[in-house]
């Protein structure tokens, strides 16, 4: 197998969890050329994967078919004569391009009515019995070749781009932030409020970290959409303290670099959590309505806090019971104490 195309998922966390599939393909086919077709917002994840030769960025929009764009990309990819394509999203539209590009092996889950578009398929896992996402993606590699590999030792790995690291170092210098004791706090989670630990708790934790040691710096990291949470946290802490809101002011490549140089990351169950795990940075991951057995941070440096209430995991975006105890009952002291276990 000389040339393989991957159609990337559309969520950052899912993208991180596809890296073991890439590593497994590279191991099976060491001379293969692996390219990834990715939307602009997940492309940086694949630029941080050493197995990938080329990341092809496309301006896909959520919930849009964009037929002309897909036809145009398929025509360009056809010339590259890929031998196999792994279609990782489950949507019908994601399977159109490899079919139009005449890629002989089109591999994926059956997904949404994709008969014919996908010609090497696994059945969709049942919602009640979903395997962890890394295993879910890895299972597809077996369709290409009759070979099994042990899944349990496989975890995603990302590399930090040197140019992004230099940009971050420049930004830190401009903001007069020393790079040797940075705690990254990630208050966002795109899925919804039932995955977001309260901002007042993040504020308390941030204040505790900077009061504990005058060298500590806290950087709040997230997307533009998370800036509101960054602002809420800043409004609740001492304005002269070493707490900085970088939500919305980094690219994803820079966010990866910043996480890579941090002392620890504290986050919700989010894409940035998976990035910290793939970089093997010490981290505390706070889970609310989701299930850490399904999407855990895959790192021996990760500690998960999950209360496992009788109502958990409900997988709802907002708490159907109105109290959000799965997150409100996780107090900043518990997170701080968990963080301190890294020093023991
Ligand atoms: S129902 Fe339970 S698990 Fe779901 S959001 Fe509410 S407190 Fe959390």
XYZ file of N, CA and C and ligand atoms in Angstrom, residues 194 288-290 309 311-316 318-327, ligand 1:
71
model
N -23.121 21.293 30.124
C -22.994 20.134 31.014
C -21.605 19.505 30.962
N -18.108 15.895 33.292
C -19.457 16.131 33.803
C -20.420 15.096 33.250
N -21.169 15.489 32.207
C -22.225 14.598 31.701
C -21.700 13.514 30.777
N -20.408 13.557 30.432
C -19.881 12.556 29.495
C -19.215 11.404 30.252
N -22.089 9.923 39.327
C -23.384 10.014 40.012
C -24.364 9.003 39.409
N -27.000 9.568 37.994
C -27.536 10.100 36.724
C -26.459 10.183 35.635
N -25.212 9.831 35.953
C -24.102 9.964 35.000
C -23.843 8.639 34.279
N -23.369 8.647 33.056
C -23.278 9.827 32.200
C -24.597 10.016 31.461
N -25.120 11.210 31.445
C -26.399 11.414 30.737
C -26.160 11.834 29.289
N -24.945 12.293 28.985
C -24.562 12.714 27.626
C -25.415 13.870 27.110
N -26.058 14.607 28.017
C -26.872 15.747 27.556
C -25.992 17.001 27.496
N -27.166 20.022 28.203
C -27.547 20.790 29.398
C -28.128 19.826 30.411
N -27.967 20.151 31.694
C -28.408 19.217 32.733
C -29.929 19.082 32.724
N -30.450 17.876 32.458
C -31.908 17.718 32.447
C -32.517 17.838 33.841
N -31.681 17.723 34.876
C -32.195 17.815 36.258
C -32.053 19.226 36.815
N -31.328 20.066 36.095
C -31.233 21.475 36.493
C -30.180 21.784 37.539
N -29.581 20.754 38.173
C -28.646 21.088 39.266
C -27.171 20.973 38.878
N -26.879 20.278 37.826
C -25.506 20.080 37.339
C -24.542 19.663 38.454
N -25.036 18.747 39.268
C -24.191 18.317 40.401
C -22.934 17.592 39.944
N -22.967 16.988 38.764
C -21.780 16.244 38.301
C -20.575 17.164 38.183
N -20.819 18.472 37.976
C -19.704 19.423 37.905
C -19.662 20.338 39.129
S -28.235 14.681 34.821
Fe -26.494 14.201 36.130
S -24.829 13.699 34.684
Fe -26.419 14.762 33.521
S -25.772 16.903 33.558
Fe -27.210 16.614 35.279
S -25.935 16.161 37.050
Fe -24.680 15.880 35.195
